[in-house]
mmCIF file of C-alpha atoms in Angstrom:
data_model
loop_
_atom_site.group_PDB
_atom_site.id
_atom_site.type_symbol
_atom_site.label_atom_id
_atom_site.label_comp_id
_atom_site.label_asym_id
_atom_site.label_seq_id
_atom_site.Cartn_x
_atom_site.Cartn_y
_atom_site.Cartn_z
ATOM 1 C CA MET O 1 -28.975 70.954 -58.128
ATOM 2 C CA ALA O 2 -26.485 70.830 -60.974
ATOM 3 C CA ILE O 3 -27.828 71.681 -64.401
ATOM 4 C CA THR O 4 -26.361 69.143 -66.793
ATOM 5 C CA GLU O 5 -26.959 68.327 -70.426
ATOM 6 C CA ALA O 6 -28.619 65.088 -69.376
ATOM 7 C CA ALA O 7 -31.093 67.049 -67.288
ATOM 8 C CA VAL O 8 -32.139 69.277 -70.190
ATOM 9 C CA PRO O 9 -34.445 67.315 -72.535
ATOM 10 C CA HIS O 10 -34.029 69.506 -75.588
ATOM 11 C CA PRO O 11 -34.105 68.358 -79.220
ATOM 12 C CA LEU O 12 -31.554 70.989 -80.264
ATOM 13 C CA PRO O 13 -27.914 70.138 -81.069
ATOM 14 C CA SER O 14 -25.987 69.795 -77.825
ATOM 15 C CA PRO O 15 -24.394 73.122 -76.834
ATOM 16 C CA ALA O 16 -21.462 71.162 -75.429
ATOM 17 C CA GLU O 17 -20.937 69.345 -78.729
ATOM 18 C CA SER O 18 -21.265 72.555 -80.706
ATOM 19 C CA PHE O 19 -18.835 74.314 -78.357
ATOM 20 C CA THR O 20 -16.295 71.466 -78.538
ATOM 21 C CA GLN O 21 -16.422 71.426 -82.327
ATOM 22 C CA ARG O 22 -15.972 75.192 -82.650
ATOM 23 C CA VAL O 23 -13.115 75.205 -80.138
ATOM 24 C CA SER O 24 -11.446 72.379 -82.055
ATOM 25 C CA ASP O 25 -11.741 74.526 -85.173
ATOM 26 C CA SER O 26 -9.730 77.129 -83.247
ATOM 27 C CA SER O 27 -7.043 74.982 -81.610
ATOM 28 C CA ASP O 28 -4.545 75.976 -78.943
ATOM 29 C CA ASN O 29 -1.879 76.633 -81.570
ATOM 30 C CA GLU O 30 -4.201 78.344 -84.009
ATOM 31 C CA GLY O 31 -3.457 81.868 -83.220
ATOM 32 C CA PHE O 32 -0.574 82.726 -80.987
ATOM 33 C CA ALA O 33 1.243 84.527 -83.781
ATOM 34 C CA GLU O 34 -2.000 86.096 -84.958
ATOM 35 C CA GLU O 35 -2.908 87.217 -81.436
ATOM 36 C CA LYS O 36 0.537 88.815 -81.081
ATOM 37 C CA ARG O 37 0.077 90.599 -84.404
ATOM 38 C CA ARG O 38 -3.365 91.894 -83.478
ATOM 39 C CA ALA O 39 -2.257 92.908 -79.987
ATOM 40 C CA ALA O 40 0.734 94.773 -81.453
ATOM 41 C CA ALA O 41 -1.525 96.547 -83.936
ATOM 42 C CA LEU O 42 -3.888 97.526 -81.149
ATOM 43 C CA LEU O 43 -0.984 98.829 -79.069
ATOM 44 C CA THR O 44 0.156 100.951 -81.999
ATOM 45 C CA LYS O 45 -3.308 102.456 -82.286
ATOM 46 C CA ARG O 46 -3.124 103.417 -78.629
ATOM 47 C CA GLN O 47 0.159 105.272 -78.945
ATOM 48 C CA HIS O 48 -1.648 108.500 -79.772
ATOM 49 C CA LYS O 49 -3.615 108.236 -76.511
ATOM 50 C CA SER O 50 -1.865 111.176 -74.869
ATOM 51 C CA HIS O 51 -5.155 112.768 -73.885
ATOM 52 C CA SER O 52 -6.200 113.920 -70.437
ATOM 53 C CA LYS O 53 -9.298 112.913 -68.510
ATOM 54 C CA LYS O 54 -10.469 116.498 -68.834
ATOM 55 C CA ALA O 55 -10.319 116.247 -72.634
ATOM 56 C CA LEU O 56 -12.657 113.269 -72.357
ATOM 57 C CA ASP O 57 -15.071 115.137 -70.063
ATOM 58 C CA LEU O 58 -14.131 112.876 -67.159
ATOM 59 C CA ASP O 59 -13.149 114.155 -63.722
ATOM 60 C CA GLN O 60 -12.009 112.890 -60.332
ATOM 61 C CA LEU O 61 -15.550 111.910 -59.398
ATOM 62 C CA ASP O 62 -15.616 109.512 -62.344
ATOM 63 C CA LYS O 63 -12.212 108.101 -61.422
ATOM 64 C CA ALA O 64 -13.265 107.662 -57.786
ATOM 65 C CA SER O 65 -15.851 105.048 -58.749
ATOM 66 C CA GLN O 66 -13.281 102.737 -60.339
ATOM 67 C CA PRO O 67 -12.119 99.625 -58.467
ATOM 68 C CA ASN O 68 -8.509 98.664 -57.878
ATOM 69 C CA ARG O 69 -7.842 96.589 -60.984
ATOM 70 C CA PHE O 70 -5.104 94.436 -59.439
ATOM 71 C CA LYS O 71 -7.203 93.661 -56.378
ATOM 72 C CA THR O 72 -10.229 92.812 -58.520
ATOM 73 C CA PHE O 73 -8.187 90.609 -60.870
ATOM 74 C CA ARG O 74 -6.631 88.737 -57.957
ATOM 75 C CA ALA O 75 -9.963 88.131 -56.219
ATOM 76 C CA SER O 76 -11.661 86.877 -59.396
ATOM 77 C CA PHE O 77 -8.684 84.707 -60.321
ATOM 78 C CA LYS O 78 -8.821 83.055 -56.908
ATOM 79 C CA TYR O 79 -12.582 82.536 -57.182
ATOM 80 C CA LEU O 80 -12.223 80.875 -60.596
ATOM 81 C CA ARG O 81 -9.324 78.742 -59.415
ATOM 82 C CA ASP O 82 -11.430 77.344 -56.571
ATOM 83 C CA LEU O 83 -14.558 76.542 -58.589
ATOM 84 C CA THR O 84 -15.972 73.076 -57.988
ATOM 85 C CA PRO O 85 -16.547 70.639 -60.893
ATOM 86 C CA GLU O 86 -20.293 71.087 -60.339
ATOM 87 C CA GLN O 87 -20.024 74.888 -60.734
ATOM 88 C CA VAL O 88 -18.051 74.485 -63.955
ATOM 89 C CA ASP O 89 -20.566 71.954 -65.296
ATOM 90 C CA ASP O 90 -23.483 74.208 -64.403
ATOM 91 C CA PHE O 91 -21.827 77.172 -66.137
ATOM 92 C CA MET O 92 -21.233 75.243 -69.343
ATOM 93 C CA ALA O 93 -24.731 73.709 -69.313
ATOM 94 C CA SER O 94 -26.295 77.150 -68.804
ATOM 95 C CA TYR O 95 -25.482 78.063 -72.407
ATOM 96 C CA VAL O 96 -28.423 75.924 -73.556
ATOM 97 C CA ILE O 97 -30.756 78.920 -73.034
ATOM 98 C CA TYR O 98 -28.940 80.998 -75.639
ATOM 99 C CA ASN O 99 -29.975 78.560 -78.368
ATOM 100 C CA LEU O 100 -33.556 79.525 -77.537
ATOM 101 C CA ASP O 101 -35.712 82.625 -77.790
ATOM 102 C CA TRP O 102 -38.469 83.964 -75.562
ATOM 103 C CA ALA O 103 -40.610 84.500 -78.672
ATOM 104 C CA ASP O 104 -40.766 80.726 -79.381
ATOM 105 C CA GLU O 105 -42.519 79.305 -76.333
ATOM 106 C CA ALA O 106 -42.992 75.889 -77.924
ATOM 107 C CA GLN O 107 -39.249 75.581 -78.371
ATOM 108 C CA MET O 108 -38.689 76.746 -74.787
ATOM 109 C CA VAL O 109 -41.053 74.053 -73.443
ATOM 110 C CA ALA O 110 -39.533 71.360 -75.642
ATOM 111 C CA ALA O 111 -36.018 72.220 -74.522
ATOM 112 C CA LEU O 112 -36.530 73.047 -70.845
ATOM 113 C CA GLY O 113 -39.936 71.635 -69.928
ATOM 114 C CA PRO O 114 -43.159 73.356 -68.829
ATOM 115 C CA THR O 115 -41.356 75.188 -66.002
ATOM 116 C CA TYR O 116 -38.936 76.692 -68.537
ATOM 117 C CA ARG O 117 -39.002 80.149 -66.947
ATOM 118 C CA ASP O 118 -37.675 78.722 -63.679
ATOM 119 C CA ARG O 119 -35.059 76.743 -65.578
ATOM 120 C CA VAL O 120 -33.914 79.900 -67.357
ATOM 121 C CA GLY O 121 -33.504 81.540 -63.964
ATOM 122 C CA GLU O 122 -31.390 78.605 -62.726
ATOM 123 C CA CYS O 123 -29.214 78.828 -65.822
ATOM 124 C CA LEU O 124 -28.754 82.574 -65.449
ATOM 125 C CA ARG O 125 -27.580 82.217 -61.857
ATOM 126 C CA SER O 126 -25.091 79.532 -62.892
ATOM 127 C CA TYR O 127 -23.962 81.601 -65.882
ATOM 128 C CA TYR O 128 -23.494 84.980 -64.221
ATOM 129 C CA GLY O 129 -22.068 83.486 -61.038
ATOM 130 C CA VAL O 130 -18.992 82.515 -63.068
ATOM 131 C CA LEU O 131 -19.081 85.004 -65.936
ATOM 132 C CA ASN O 132 -18.796 88.068 -63.703
ATOM 133 C CA HIS O 133 -15.430 86.791 -62.469
ATOM 134 C CA LEU O 134 -14.220 85.918 -65.974
ATOM 135 C CA CYS O 135 -15.090 89.417 -67.166
ATOM 136 C CA ALA O 136 -13.249 90.915 -64.185
ATOM 137 C CA LEU O 137 -9.988 89.500 -65.550
ATOM 138 C CA GLY O 138 -10.154 92.249 -68.174
ATOM 139 C CA ASP O 139 -11.677 95.640 -68.962
ATOM 140 C CA VAL O 140 -15.288 94.423 -68.860
ATOM 141 C CA GLU O 141 -15.736 93.955 -65.124
ATOM 142 C CA LYS O 142 -19.065 95.744 -65.541
ATOM 143 C CA MET O 143 -19.981 92.978 -68.024
ATOM 144 C CA TYR O 144 -20.795 95.225 -70.921
ATOM 145 C CA ILE O 145 -18.970 96.612 -73.913
ATOM 146 C CA PRO O 146 -19.997 100.262 -73.987
ATOM 147 C CA PRO O 147 -20.981 102.374 -76.976
ATOM 148 C CA LEU O 148 -17.998 103.885 -78.775
ATOM 149 C CA MET O 149 -18.211 107.381 -77.319
ATOM 150 C CA ASP O 150 -14.660 108.544 -78.100
ATOM 151 C CA ARG O 151 -12.121 106.758 -80.295
ATOM 152 C CA ARG O 152 -9.254 108.014 -78.134
ATOM 153 C CA ALA O 153 -10.646 106.396 -75.014
ATOM 154 C CA THR O 154 -10.100 102.950 -73.551
ATOM 155 C CA VAL O 155 -12.963 100.523 -72.983
ATOM 156 C CA LEU O 156 -13.149 101.587 -69.324
ATOM 157 C CA GLU O 157 -13.148 105.274 -70.263
ATOM 158 C CA ASN O 158 -15.892 104.723 -72.831
ATOM 159 C CA GLN O 159 -17.939 103.064 -70.092
ATOM 160 C CA LEU O 160 -17.507 106.083 -67.857
ATOM 161 C CA LEU O 161 -18.331 108.472 -70.704
ATOM 162 C CA PHE O 162 -21.537 106.621 -71.496
ATOM 163 C CA GLU O 163 -22.566 106.373 -67.850
ATOM 164 C CA ARG O 164 -22.040 110.139 -67.559
ATOM 165 C CA SER O 165 -24.335 110.547 -70.562
ATOM 166 C CA VAL O 166 -26.952 108.378 -68.869
ATOM 167 C CA ALA O 167 -26.832 110.459 -65.682
ATOM 168 C CA ASN O 168 -27.334 113.610 -67.760
ATOM 169 C CA ALA O 169 -30.096 112.103 -69.913
ATOM 170 C CA ILE O 170 -32.202 111.000 -66.942
ATOM 171 C CA GLY O 171 -31.495 114.242 -65.088
ATOM 172 C CA LEU O 172 -29.919 112.814 -61.940
ATOM 173 C CA LYS O 173 -29.477 115.382 -59.168
ATOM 174 C CA ALA O 174 -28.653 115.380 -55.475
ATOM 175 C CA GLY O 175 -31.356 113.698 -53.442
ATOM 176 C CA ASP O 176 -32.633 111.527 -56.292
ATOM 177 C CA ARG O 177 -33.212 107.816 -55.899
ATOM 178 C CA ALA O 178 -32.538 105.733 -59.027
ATOM 179 C CA LEU O 179 -33.409 102.134 -59.890
ATOM 180 C CA ASP O 180 -30.733 100.034 -61.638
ATOM 181 C CA LEU O 181 -32.128 96.866 -63.248
ATOM 182 C CA GLY O 182 -29.565 94.091 -63.714
ATOM 183 C CA CYS O 183 -27.016 95.925 -61.568
ATOM 184 C CA GLY O 184 -24.252 93.319 -61.753
ATOM 185 C CA ARG O 185 -21.423 93.918 -59.267
ATOM 186 C CA GLY O 186 -22.692 97.424 -58.461
ATOM 187 C CA ARG O 187 -19.925 99.258 -60.332
ATOM 188 C CA VAL O 188 -22.255 101.359 -62.483
ATOM 189 C CA ALA O 189 -24.357 102.174 -59.401
ATOM 190 C CA ALA O 190 -21.183 103.336 -57.645
ATOM 191 C CA HIS O 191 -20.339 105.606 -60.576
ATOM 192 C CA MET O 192 -23.815 107.147 -60.578
ATOM 193 C CA ALA O 193 -23.636 107.809 -56.838
ATOM 194 C CA THR O 194 -20.177 109.395 -57.034
ATOM 195 C CA ALA O 195 -20.556 111.278 -60.315
ATOM 196 C CA VAL O 196 -23.676 112.976 -58.938
ATOM 197 C CA PRO O 197 -23.120 113.331 -55.163
ATOM 198 C CA GLY O 198 -26.283 112.843 -53.169
ATOM 199 C CA VAL O 199 -27.812 110.269 -55.534
ATOM 200 C CA SER O 200 -28.719 106.863 -54.112
ATOM 201 C CA VAL O 201 -29.163 103.771 -56.280
ATOM 202 C CA THR O 202 -31.191 100.625 -55.681
ATOM 203 C CA GLY O 203 -29.852 97.720 -57.736
ATOM 204 C CA LEU O 204 -31.634 94.500 -58.680
ATOM 205 C CA ASN O 205 -29.934 91.329 -59.897
ATOM 206 C CA ILE O 206 -30.817 87.648 -60.098
ATOM 207 C CA ASP O 207 -27.358 86.490 -58.964
ATOM 208 C CA PRO O 208 -26.664 86.489 -55.176
ATOM 209 C CA ASN O 209 -22.928 86.321 -55.874
ATOM 210 C CA GLN O 210 -22.962 89.653 -57.678
ATOM 211 C CA ILE O 211 -25.294 91.269 -55.149
ATOM 212 C CA ALA O 212 -22.888 90.347 -52.340
ATOM 213 C CA GLN O 213 -20.022 91.944 -54.268
ATOM 214 C CA ALA O 214 -22.098 95.056 -55.004
ATOM 215 C CA LYS O 215 -22.903 95.532 -51.298
ATOM 216 C CA LYS O 216 -19.261 95.105 -50.282
ATOM 217 C CA PHE O 217 -18.028 97.481 -53.003
ATOM 218 C CA SER O 218 -20.486 100.221 -51.971
ATOM 219 C CA GLU O 219 -19.680 99.805 -48.283
ATOM 220 C CA GLU O 220 -15.946 100.114 -48.972
ATOM 221 C CA ARG O 221 -16.585 103.420 -50.733
ATOM 222 C CA GLY O 222 -18.940 104.770 -48.112
ATOM 223 C CA LEU O 223 -21.923 104.813 -50.472
ATOM 224 C CA VAL O 224 -24.390 104.192 -47.687
ATOM 225 C CA GLY O 225 -27.374 105.276 -49.788
ATOM 226 C CA ASN O 226 -26.925 102.456 -52.306
ATOM 227 C CA GLU O 227 -28.767 99.219 -51.675
ATOM 228 C CA PHE O 228 -28.996 95.946 -53.584
ATOM 229 C CA VAL O 229 -31.730 93.333 -53.836
ATOM 230 C CA VAL O 230 -31.677 89.775 -55.164
ATOM 231 C CA GLN O 231 -34.575 89.740 -57.618
ATOM 232 C CA ASP O 232 -35.449 88.065 -60.925
ATOM 233 C CA PHE O 233 -37.117 90.865 -62.875
ATOM 234 C CA ASN O 234 -39.294 88.261 -64.592
ATOM 235 C CA ASP O 235 -40.925 87.737 -61.187
ATOM 236 C CA LEU O 236 -43.360 90.648 -60.935
ATOM 237 C CA PRO O 237 -44.453 92.859 -59.309
ATOM 238 C CA LEU O 238 -41.256 94.629 -58.393
ATOM 239 C CA PRO O 239 -40.829 94.901 -54.590
ATOM 240 C CA PHE O 240 -41.344 98.674 -54.419
ATOM 241 C CA ALA O 241 -44.239 101.032 -53.714
ATOM 242 C CA ASP O 242 -45.775 103.284 -56.366
ATOM 243 C CA GLY O 243 -43.752 106.409 -57.165
ATOM 244 C CA THR O 244 -40.637 105.307 -55.275
ATOM 245 C CA PHE O 245 -37.951 106.354 -57.765
ATOM 246 C CA ASP O 246 -36.886 109.585 -59.471
ATOM 247 C CA ALA O 247 -35.102 107.832 -62.359
ATOM 248 C CA PHE O 248 -34.374 104.434 -63.886
ATOM 249 C CA TYR O 249 -31.630 102.913 -66.031
ATOM 250 C CA GLN O 250 -30.509 99.519 -67.231
ATOM 251 C CA ILE O 251 -27.546 98.329 -69.300
ATOM 252 C CA GLN O 252 -27.802 95.272 -71.558
ATOM 253 C CA ALA O 253 -30.156 93.226 -69.401
ATOM 254 C CA LEU O 254 -33.473 93.266 -71.239
ATOM 255 C CA SER O 255 -32.916 90.338 -73.604
ATOM 256 C CA LEU O 256 -33.357 88.301 -70.412
ATOM 257 C CA CYS O 257 -36.851 89.735 -69.955
ATOM 258 C CA LYS O 258 -39.681 87.436 -71.001
ATOM 259 C CA ASP O 259 -42.388 90.134 -71.172
ATOM 260 C CA LEU O 260 -41.120 93.654 -71.916
ATOM 261 C CA GLY O 261 -44.597 95.148 -71.710
ATOM 262 C CA ALA O 262 -45.253 93.788 -68.224
ATOM 263 C CA LEU O 263 -41.830 94.908 -66.993
ATOM 264 C CA PHE O 264 -42.180 98.434 -68.403
ATOM 265 C CA ARG O 265 -45.615 98.775 -66.788
ATOM 266 C CA GLU O 266 -43.990 97.921 -63.455
ATOM 267 C CA VAL O 267 -41.168 100.384 -64.037
ATOM 268 C CA TYR O 268 -43.786 103.017 -64.885
ATOM 269 C CA ARG O 269 -45.613 102.244 -61.632
ATOM 270 C CA VAL O 270 -42.586 102.601 -59.349
ATOM 271 C CA LEU O 271 -41.428 105.889 -60.944
ATOM 272 C CA LYS O 272 -42.551 109.359 -59.966
ATOM 273 C CA PRO O 273 -44.388 111.497 -62.554
ATOM 274 C CA GLY O 274 -41.917 113.237 -64.844
ATOM 275 C CA ALA O 275 -39.172 110.662 -64.208
ATOM 276 C CA LYS O 276 -36.897 109.691 -67.098
ATOM 277 C CA ILE O 277 -35.488 106.275 -67.955
ATOM 278 C CA SER O 278 -32.473 105.075 -69.951
ATOM 279 C CA LEU O 279 -32.152 101.710 -71.701
ATOM 280 C CA LEU O 280 -28.965 100.483 -73.360
ATOM 281 C CA ASP O 281 -29.382 97.124 -74.984
ATOM 282 C CA TRP O 282 -28.764 94.824 -77.870
ATOM 283 C CA VAL O 283 -31.087 94.811 -80.861
ATOM 284 C CA SER O 284 -31.450 93.115 -84.207
ATOM 285 C CA LEU O 285 -31.193 95.828 -86.868
ATOM 286 C CA PRO O 286 -33.219 96.138 -90.120
ATOM 287 C CA ASP O 287 -30.376 94.725 -92.259
ATOM 288 C CA TYR O 288 -30.557 91.384 -90.438
ATOM 289 C CA ASP O 289 -32.312 88.894 -92.704
ATOM 290 C CA PRO O 290 -33.679 85.751 -90.969
ATOM 291 C CA THR O 291 -33.802 84.003 -94.349
ATOM 292 C CA ASN O 292 -30.087 84.618 -94.994
ATOM 293 C CA GLU O 293 -28.104 81.520 -93.958
ATOM 294 C CA GLU O 294 -24.969 83.505 -93.135
ATOM 295 C CA HIS O 295 -26.929 85.928 -90.966
ATOM 296 C CA VAL O 296 -28.664 83.075 -89.120
ATOM 297 C CA GLU O 297 -25.385 81.246 -88.487
ATOM 298 C CA LEU O 298 -23.738 84.404 -87.182
ATOM 299 C CA MET O 299 -26.707 85.042 -84.895
ATOM 300 C CA LYS O 300 -26.432 81.515 -83.459
ATOM 301 C CA ARG O 301 -22.799 82.190 -82.646
ATOM 302 C CA VAL O 302 -23.222 85.684 -81.209
ATOM 303 C CA LYS O 303 -26.259 85.229 -78.930
ATOM 304 C CA PRO O 304 -24.389 82.923 -76.508
ATOM 305 C CA LEU O 305 -21.427 85.281 -76.502
ATOM 306 C CA ILE O 306 -23.468 88.315 -75.461
ATOM 307 C CA GLY O 307 -25.835 86.338 -73.235
ATOM 308 C CA ALA O 308 -29.056 87.058 -75.127
ATOM 309 C CA VAL O 309 -32.247 85.028 -74.829
ATOM 310 C CA GLY O 310 -34.679 87.416 -76.503
ATOM 311 C CA THR O 311 -34.124 89.130 -79.851
ATOM 312 C CA PRO O 312 -35.532 92.673 -79.503
ATOM 313 C CA THR O 313 -35.613 95.349 -82.184
ATOM 314 C CA PRO O 314 -35.703 99.136 -81.810
ATOM 315 C CA LYS O 315 -39.374 99.057 -82.750
ATOM 316 C CA SER O 316 -40.248 96.382 -80.173
ATOM 317 C CA PHE O 317 -38.644 98.479 -77.438
ATOM 318 C CA GLU O 318 -40.384 101.655 -78.555
ATOM 319 C CA SER O 319 -43.780 99.960 -78.810
ATOM 320 C CA ALA O 320 -43.491 98.314 -75.382
ATOM 321 C CA LEU O 321 -42.464 101.612 -73.779
ATOM 322 C CA GLU O 322 -45.285 103.579 -75.386
ATOM 323 C CA GLU O 323 -47.883 100.937 -74.493
ATOM 324 C CA ALA O 324 -46.721 101.168 -70.866
ATOM 325 C CA GLY O 325 -47.367 104.934 -70.938
ATOM 326 C CA PHE O 326 -43.860 106.318 -71.545
ATOM 327 C CA VAL O 327 -42.978 108.960 -74.125
ATOM 328 C CA VAL O 328 -39.848 108.002 -76.074
ATOM 329 C CA VAL O 329 -37.502 110.981 -76.438
ATOM 330 C CA LYS O 330 -34.404 109.229 -77.809
ATOM 331 C CA SER O 331 -33.994 106.074 -79.873
ATOM 332 C CA GLU O 332 -30.615 105.672 -81.570
ATOM 333 C CA ASN O 333 -27.370 103.770 -81.797
ATOM 334 C CA ALA O 334 -25.166 105.471 -79.212
ATOM 335 C CA SER O 335 -21.862 104.416 -80.817
ATOM 336 C CA GLU O 336 -19.914 106.929 -82.868
ATOM 337 C CA GLY O 337 -20.738 106.171 -86.500
ATOM 338 C CA GLY O 338 -23.077 103.409 -85.342
ATOM 339 C CA LEU O 339 -20.231 100.918 -84.841
ATOM 340 C CA GLN O 340 -19.021 99.268 -81.642
ATOM 341 C CA ALA O 341 -16.556 97.060 -83.526
ATOM 342 C CA PRO O 342 -13.372 98.934 -82.481
ATOM 343 C CA LEU O 343 -14.164 98.321 -78.805
ATOM 344 C CA ILE O 344 -15.391 94.766 -79.350
ATOM 345 C CA ASP O 345 -12.136 94.002 -81.130
ATOM 346 C CA ARG O 346 -10.057 95.447 -78.282
ATOM 347 C CA VAL O 347 -11.806 93.216 -75.771
ATOM 348 C CA ASP O 348 -11.521 90.197 -78.066
ATOM 349 C CA VAL O 349 -7.777 90.718 -78.623
ATOM 350 C CA TYR O 350 -7.132 91.096 -74.903
ATOM 351 C CA PHE O 351 -8.979 87.956 -73.850
ATOM 352 C CA ARG O 352 -7.466 85.913 -76.673
ATOM 353 C CA ALA O 353 -4.021 86.939 -75.468
ATOM 354 C CA VAL O 354 -5.005 85.982 -71.913
ATOM 355 C CA ARG O 355 -6.260 82.679 -73.298
ATOM 356 C CA GLN O 356 -2.836 81.822 -74.716
ATOM 357 C CA ILE O 357 -1.227 82.460 -71.327
ATOM 358 C CA ILE O 358 -3.844 80.383 -69.498
ATOM 359 C CA LEU O 359 -3.525 77.489 -71.943
ATOM 360 C CA ALA O 360 0.236 77.443 -71.427
ATOM 361 C CA LEU O 361 -0.141 77.492 -67.640
ATOM 362 C CA VAL O 362 -2.695 74.666 -67.743
ATOM 363 C CA LYS O 363 -0.301 72.565 -69.840
ATOM 364 C CA LEU O 364 2.413 73.224 -67.263
ATOM 365 C CA HIS O 365 -0.033 72.155 -64.509
ATOM 366 C CA CYS O 366 0.206 75.600 -62.920
ATOM 367 C CA LEU O 367 -3.574 76.054 -63.258
ATOM 368 C CA PRO O 368 -6.405 73.541 -62.868
ATOM 369 C CA PRO O 369 -7.754 72.080 -66.147
ATOM 370 C CA HIS O 370 -11.121 73.820 -65.838
ATOM 371 C CA PHE O 371 -9.413 77.155 -66.617
ATOM 372 C CA LYS O 372 -9.035 75.958 -70.215
ATOM 373 C CA THR O 373 -12.743 75.107 -70.409
ATOM 374 C CA LEU O 374 -13.740 78.517 -69.077
ATOM 375 C CA ILE O 375 -11.425 80.666 -71.187
ATOM 376 C CA ASP O 376 -12.195 78.677 -74.353
ATOM 377 C CA ARG O 377 -15.891 79.333 -73.825
ATOM 378 C CA LEU O 378 -15.373 83.022 -73.087
ATOM 379 C CA CYS O 379 -13.241 83.615 -76.190
ATOM 380 C CA LEU O 380 -15.433 81.701 -78.612
ATOM 381 C CA ASP O 381 -16.963 83.720 -81.478
ATOM 382 C CA GLY O 382 -15.639 87.196 -80.712
ATOM 383 C CA GLU O 383 -14.830 87.636 -84.396
ATOM 384 C CA ALA O 384 -18.442 86.772 -85.299
ATOM 385 C CA PHE O 385 -19.566 89.559 -82.957
ATOM 386 C CA VAL O 386 -17.265 92.031 -84.704
ATOM 387 C CA LYS O 387 -18.523 90.882 -88.101
ATOM 388 C CA MET O 388 -22.207 91.284 -87.235
ATOM 389 C CA ASP O 389 -21.565 94.756 -85.843
ATOM 390 C CA THR O 390 -19.544 95.774 -88.906
ATOM 391 C CA MET O 391 -22.277 94.452 -91.210
ATOM 392 C CA ARG O 392 -24.777 96.473 -89.131
ATOM 393 C CA LEU O 393 -26.914 93.414 -88.459
ATOM 394 C CA ILE O 394 -27.001 93.884 -84.678
ATOM 395 C CA THR O 395 -25.654 96.213 -82.030
ATOM 396 C CA THR O 396 -25.363 96.060 -78.255
ATOM 397 C CA SER O 397 -25.204 99.852 -78.063
ATOM 398 C CA TYR O 398 -28.782 100.810 -78.886
ATOM 399 C CA TRP O 399 -29.913 103.606 -76.551
ATOM 400 C CA LEU O 400 -33.435 104.655 -75.674
ATOM 401 C CA VAL O 401 -34.472 107.445 -73.315
ATOM 402 C CA ALA O 402 -38.107 107.848 -72.316
ATOM 403 C CA GLU O 403 -40.156 109.867 -69.832
ATOM 404 C CA LYS O 404 -43.145 109.202 -67.623
ATOM 405 C CA PRO O 405 -45.478 112.166 -68.276
ATOM 406 C CA ALA O 406 -45.807 114.660 -65.447
ATOM 407 C CA GLN O 407 -49.268 114.700 -63.904
#
């Protein structure tokens, strides 16, 4: 059933109205010259990028996990071109959940009704079913902006560098079985299984579209040990026996979790004694002031952009992990200097440049009109994201590593 604004009885300002107003504030002609200037500046910064993969601690095993970019772009472009009006409407309506917060149940019920958890799940499937293809048009096919690990590296290379760090932190070795929560299109799982030969990964995701892509991608690369399951991780228990896994990781999925404590207790249950876990996620930092009007307005703009329902803090993660029985061994911002902004800006510049091309093609009737709707929504508020990161109000590169005590 299509999720439409009329079907969502919420007292909040209409997300569609808010989106339309903010897009009108940033019209089609607003920034072509500015986008060219920013893109040129970014290109200049990249001129010194005469480094080798070895200098970045990457090797052929890392490279082997990467998809064919042209093939991926073409497949996602075709998928987006053929979207039905109902799919587009559902995607746009799904943004209603990002005006909400798990911590305010009364607001959730008022906006989505007493079965709000099910409605959130419906919205997430509609959202990610389209978003994963939009992200695949650029360097964020894995649907996350990584920590800034090396200023010389591209966004894709920083992803690989961080994923290598995760594999090391959780001690992956041949024969291990790892659990990947919110596995997306299975690209990170493929990297784990190729970077450490002999590792098998089980991925969970709420979106059947992404799970189908993850299975196909692994099969094409002969990663027969990887498997993928359609599962909403808010529906517990997890479908695994006690002590099934040797390690666990997740990347920027936990703001979608309604009850961190309950989820971490389940993760604890399905891990073997001595297993380590890695969490990379977004957090509100101590400098964020909920009484500051500018901070609140920026937060309203950024949460839909990064797809966040909950608003965790480092302390809330640490407390939930410890209460579940884990021992936290690392809790820090993984980005160099604590700032992701250089990478966020690269992604923002790229997609804004793509937006100008798409808008021109839509005007020439070379692309269906819904492409404008989709790319406008994707590009909205990137600068607010950069600003919040630069002001150190939030980050999406907060990294925690914890361990289940050996028994």
